[in-house]
Amino acid sequence: MTLDQISQRIAELRAEHRSLDERIARLAANPDDELEAKRLKRRKLQLKDCIGKLEAMLIPDEPA
């Protein structure tokens, strides 16, 4: 992956992360959808981990 591709993927994942935030907030008002809220929160954590890994790829290695 090129740096541009990595940056683009990070932007896409952040947009999905924000979207999940909004969906989770809406579900919080309805306790009947607790299972769905848990599933969305798990996906949100996966996105956060993936974003972190991609951001680490953007940081150049420093010589020892």
Short mmCIF file of N, CA, C and O in Angstrom, two decimals:
data_model
loop_
_atom_site.label_atom_id
_atom_site.label_comp_id
_atom_site.label_asym_id
_atom_site.label_seq_id
_atom_site.Cartn_x
_atom_site.Cartn_y
_atom_site.Cartn_z
N MET A 1 0.84 -1.19 0.00
CA MET A 1 0.00 0.00 0.00
C MET A 1 0.88 1.25 0.00
O MET A 1 1.87 1.31 0.71
N THR A 2 0.46 2.23 -0.76
CA THR A 2 1.19 3.49 -0.77
C THR A 2 0.70 4.35 0.40
O THR A 2 -0.35 4.07 1.00
N LEU A 3 1.45 5.40 0.70
CA LEU A 3 1.05 6.29 1.78
C LEU A 3 -0.30 6.94 1.51
O LEU A 3 -1.11 7.12 2.42
N ASP A 4 -0.56 7.27 0.26
CA ASP A 4 -1.86 7.86 -0.11
C ASP A 4 -2.99 6.87 0.11
O ASP A 4 -4.06 7.24 0.60
N GLN A 5 -2.76 5.62 -0.25
CA GLN A 5 -3.78 4.60 -0.06
C GLN A 5 -4.04 4.37 1.43
O GLN A 5 -5.19 4.20 1.84
N ILE A 6 -2.99 4.37 2.22
CA ILE A 6 -3.14 4.20 3.67
C ILE A 6 -3.93 5.37 4.25
O ILE A 6 -4.87 5.16 5.04
N SER A 7 -3.60 6.58 3.85
CA SER A 7 -4.31 7.76 4.34
C SER A 7 -5.78 7.72 3.95
O SER A 7 -6.66 8.06 4.75
N GLN A 8 -6.07 7.29 2.72
CA GLN A 8 -7.45 7.19 2.25
C GLN A 8 -8.21 6.14 3.07
O GLN A 8 -9.34 6.37 3.47
N ARG A 9 -7.57 5.01 3.32
CA ARG A 9 -8.22 3.94 4.10
C ARG A 9 -8.50 4.42 5.53
O ARG A 9 -9.56 4.12 6.08
N ILE A 10 -7.56 5.16 6.11
CA ILE A 10 -7.76 5.70 7.46
C ILE A 10 -8.98 6.62 7.47
O ILE A 10 -9.81 6.55 8.37
N ALA A 11 -9.10 7.47 6.46
CA ALA A 11 -10.24 8.39 6.38
C ALA A 11 -11.55 7.61 6.27
O ALA A 11 -12.55 7.96 6.92
N GLU A 12 -11.56 6.54 5.48
CA GLU A 12 -12.77 5.71 5.34
C GLU A 12 -13.13 5.06 6.67
O GLU A 12 -14.30 5.03 7.06
N LEU A 13 -12.14 4.53 7.36
CA LEU A 13 -12.39 3.86 8.63
C LEU A 13 -12.87 4.84 9.69
O LEU A 13 -13.75 4.52 10.50
N ARG A 14 -12.31 6.04 9.70
CA ARG A 14 -12.75 7.06 10.65
C ARG A 14 -14.20 7.46 10.40
O ARG A 14 -14.96 7.68 11.34
N ALA A 15 -14.58 7.55 9.13
CA ALA A 15 -15.97 7.89 8.78
C ALA A 15 -16.91 6.79 9.27
O ALA A 15 -17.97 7.08 9.84
N GLU A 16 -16.52 5.53 9.08
CA GLU A 16 -17.35 4.42 9.57
C GLU A 16 -17.42 4.44 11.09
O GLU A 16 -18.47 4.19 11.68
N HIS A 17 -16.30 4.78 11.74
CA HIS A 17 -16.24 4.86 13.20
C HIS A 17 -17.23 5.91 13.72
O HIS A 17 -17.98 5.67 14.66
N ARG A 18 -17.24 7.08 13.07
CA ARG A 18 -18.18 8.15 13.46
C ARG A 18 -19.62 7.71 13.24
O ARG A 18 -20.50 7.99 14.06
N SER A 19 -19.87 7.03 12.14
CA SER A 19 -21.21 6.55 11.84
C SER A 19 -21.68 5.57 12.92
O SER A 19 -22.84 5.60 13.34
N LEU A 20 -20.78 4.70 13.35
CA LEU A 20 -21.14 3.75 14.40
C LEU A 20 -21.44 4.48 15.71
O LEU A 20 -22.35 4.09 16.45
N ASP A 21 -20.69 5.54 16.00
CA ASP A 21 -20.96 6.36 17.19
C ASP A 21 -22.41 6.84 17.19
O ASP A 21 -23.11 6.75 18.20
N GLU A 22 -22.84 7.35 16.05
CA GLU A 22 -24.20 7.88 15.93
C GLU A 22 -25.24 6.77 16.09
O GLU A 22 -26.23 6.95 16.78
N ARG A 23 -24.99 5.63 15.47
CA ARG A 23 -25.93 4.51 15.57
C ARG A 23 -26.02 3.99 17.00
O ARG A 23 -27.10 3.67 17.49
N ILE A 24 -24.88 3.91 17.68
CA ILE A 24 -24.85 3.44 19.06
C ILE A 24 -25.61 4.40 19.96
O ILE A 24 -26.36 3.98 20.85
N ALA A 25 -25.45 5.70 19.72
CA ALA A 25 -26.17 6.70 20.52
C ALA A 25 -27.68 6.55 20.34
O ALA A 25 -28.44 6.66 21.31
N ARG A 26 -28.11 6.29 19.12
CA ARG A 26 -29.55 6.10 18.87
C ARG A 26 -30.06 4.83 19.54
O ARG A 26 -31.16 4.80 20.08
N LEU A 27 -29.26 3.78 19.51
CA LEU A 27 -29.67 2.51 20.13
C LEU A 27 -29.70 2.60 21.65
O LEU A 27 -30.44 1.86 22.30
N ALA A 28 -28.90 3.48 22.22
CA ALA A 28 -28.85 3.62 23.68
C ALA A 28 -30.21 4.01 24.25
O ALA A 28 -30.52 3.68 25.40
N ALA A 29 -31.01 4.68 23.46
CA ALA A 29 -32.34 5.09 23.91
C ALA A 29 -33.32 3.92 23.94
O ALA A 29 -34.36 4.01 24.57
N ASN A 30 -32.96 2.82 23.27
CA ASN A 30 -33.85 1.66 23.20
C ASN A 30 -33.15 0.44 23.81
O ASN A 30 -32.36 -0.22 23.13
N PRO A 31 -33.46 0.10 25.05
CA PRO A 31 -32.78 -1.02 25.71
C PRO A 31 -33.05 -2.38 25.07
O PRO A 31 -32.32 -3.33 25.31
N ASP A 32 -34.05 -2.49 24.22
CA ASP A 32 -34.35 -3.76 23.55
C ASP A 32 -33.28 -4.14 22.53
O ASP A 32 -33.17 -5.30 22.15
N ASP A 33 -32.51 -3.17 22.08
CA ASP A 33 -31.48 -3.42 21.06
C ASP A 33 -30.08 -3.54 21.68
O ASP A 33 -29.09 -3.20 21.06
N GLU A 34 -30.01 -4.06 22.89
CA GLU A 34 -28.72 -4.15 23.59
C GLU A 34 -27.73 -5.04 22.83
O GLU A 34 -26.55 -4.71 22.74
N LEU A 35 -28.19 -6.15 22.28
CA LEU A 35 -27.31 -7.05 21.54
C LEU A 35 -26.73 -6.35 20.31
O LEU A 35 -25.53 -6.46 20.03
N GLU A 36 -27.55 -5.62 19.60
CA GLU A 36 -27.08 -4.87 18.42
C GLU A 36 -26.07 -3.81 18.85
O GLU A 36 -25.05 -3.61 18.18
N ALA A 37 -26.32 -3.13 19.96
CA ALA A 37 -25.40 -2.11 20.45
C ALA A 37 -24.05 -2.74 20.79
O ALA A 37 -23.00 -2.16 20.47
N LYS A 38 -24.06 -3.91 21.40
CA LYS A 38 -22.80 -4.59 21.73
C LYS A 38 -22.03 -4.95 20.47
O LYS A 38 -20.81 -4.83 20.42
N ARG A 39 -22.76 -5.42 19.46
CA ARG A 39 -22.13 -5.78 18.19
C ARG A 39 -21.48 -4.56 17.54
O ARG A 39 -20.35 -4.62 17.06
N LEU A 40 -22.19 -3.45 17.56
CA LEU A 40 -21.66 -2.22 16.97
C LEU A 40 -20.45 -1.71 17.75
O LEU A 40 -19.48 -1.23 17.15
N LYS A 41 -20.49 -1.81 19.07
CA LYS A 41 -19.35 -1.38 19.89
C LYS A 41 -18.13 -2.24 19.61
O LYS A 41 -17.01 -1.73 19.54
N ARG A 42 -18.34 -3.54 19.41
CA ARG A 42 -17.23 -4.43 19.09
C ARG A 42 -16.61 -4.03 17.74
O ARG A 42 -15.39 -3.98 17.59
N ARG A 43 -17.47 -3.75 16.76
CA ARG A 43 -16.99 -3.32 15.44
C ARG A 43 -16.22 -2.00 15.56
O ARG A 43 -15.19 -1.81 14.91
N LYS A 44 -16.72 -1.12 16.39
CA LYS A 44 -16.07 0.18 16.59
C LYS A 44 -14.66 -0.01 17.16
O LYS A 44 -13.72 0.65 16.72
N LEU A 45 -14.50 -0.93 18.10
CA LEU A 45 -13.17 -1.22 18.66
C LEU A 45 -12.25 -1.82 17.61
O LEU A 45 -11.05 -1.50 17.55
N GLN A 46 -12.79 -2.69 16.77
CA GLN A 46 -11.99 -3.26 15.68
C GLN A 46 -11.50 -2.17 14.74
O GLN A 46 -10.34 -2.18 14.31
N LEU A 47 -12.38 -1.23 14.43
CA LEU A 47 -12.00 -0.12 13.56
C LEU A 47 -10.89 0.71 14.20
O LEU A 47 -9.93 1.10 13.53
N LYS A 48 -11.02 0.97 15.50
CA LYS A 48 -10.03 1.77 16.20
C LYS A 48 -8.66 1.09 16.14
O LYS A 48 -7.65 1.74 15.89
N ASP A 49 -8.63 -0.23 16.34
CA ASP A 49 -7.37 -0.97 16.26
C ASP A 49 -6.78 -0.90 14.86
O ASP A 49 -5.57 -0.70 14.69
N CYS A 50 -7.62 -1.07 13.87
CA CYS A 50 -7.16 -1.03 12.48
C CYS A 50 -6.62 0.35 12.13
O CYS A 50 -5.58 0.47 11.47
N ILE A 51 -7.30 1.39 12.57
CA ILE A 51 -6.84 2.76 12.32
C ILE A 51 -5.48 2.96 12.96
O ILE A 51 -4.57 3.53 12.35
N GLY A 52 -5.31 2.48 14.18
CA GLY A 52 -4.02 2.61 14.87
C GLY A 52 -2.89 1.92 14.13
O GLY A 52 -1.79 2.46 14.00
N LYS A 53 -3.16 0.73 13.61
CA LYS A 53 -2.14 -0.01 12.86
C LYS A 53 -1.77 0.73 11.58
O LYS A 53 -0.59 0.82 11.21
N LEU A 54 -2.77 1.25 10.89
CA LEU A 54 -2.50 1.99 9.65
C LEU A 54 -1.73 3.28 9.93
O LEU A 54 -0.82 3.64 9.17
N GLU A 55 -2.10 3.96 11.01
CA GLU A 55 -1.39 5.19 11.36
C GLU A 55 0.07 4.89 11.69
O GLU A 55 0.96 5.68 11.36
N ALA A 56 0.31 3.76 12.31
CA ALA A 56 1.69 3.36 12.63
C ALA A 56 2.49 3.14 11.36
O ALA A 56 3.70 3.38 11.32
N MET A 57 1.81 2.69 10.29
CA MET A 57 2.49 2.47 9.01
C MET A 57 2.92 3.78 8.37
O MET A 57 3.85 3.81 7.57
N LEU A 58 2.25 4.87 8.74
CA LEU A 58 2.58 6.18 8.17
C LEU A 58 3.81 6.80 8.84
O LEU A 58 4.41 7.70 8.28
N ILE A 59 4.16 6.31 10.03
CA ILE A 59 5.30 6.86 10.76
C ILE A 59 6.56 6.20 10.23
O ILE A 59 6.70 4.97 10.30
N PRO A 60 7.49 6.98 9.71
CA PRO A 60 8.72 6.37 9.17
C PRO A 60 9.56 5.78 10.30
O PRO A 60 9.58 6.25 11.42
N ASP A 61 10.25 4.69 9.97
CA ASP A 61 11.16 4.06 10.92
C ASP A 61 12.35 4.96 11.15
O ASP A 61 12.93 5.52 10.21
N GLU A 62 12.75 5.08 12.42
CA GLU A 62 13.93 5.88 12.75
C GLU A 62 15.15 4.97 12.78
O GLU A 62 15.08 3.86 13.31
N PRO A 63 16.25 5.44 12.26
CA PRO A 63 17.45 4.61 12.32
C PRO A 63 17.92 4.47 13.76
O PRO A 63 17.75 5.38 14.58
N ALA A 64 18.48 3.32 14.06
CA ALA A 64 18.92 3.04 15.42
C ALA A 64 20.13 3.84 15.82
O ALA A 64 20.90 4.31 15.10
#
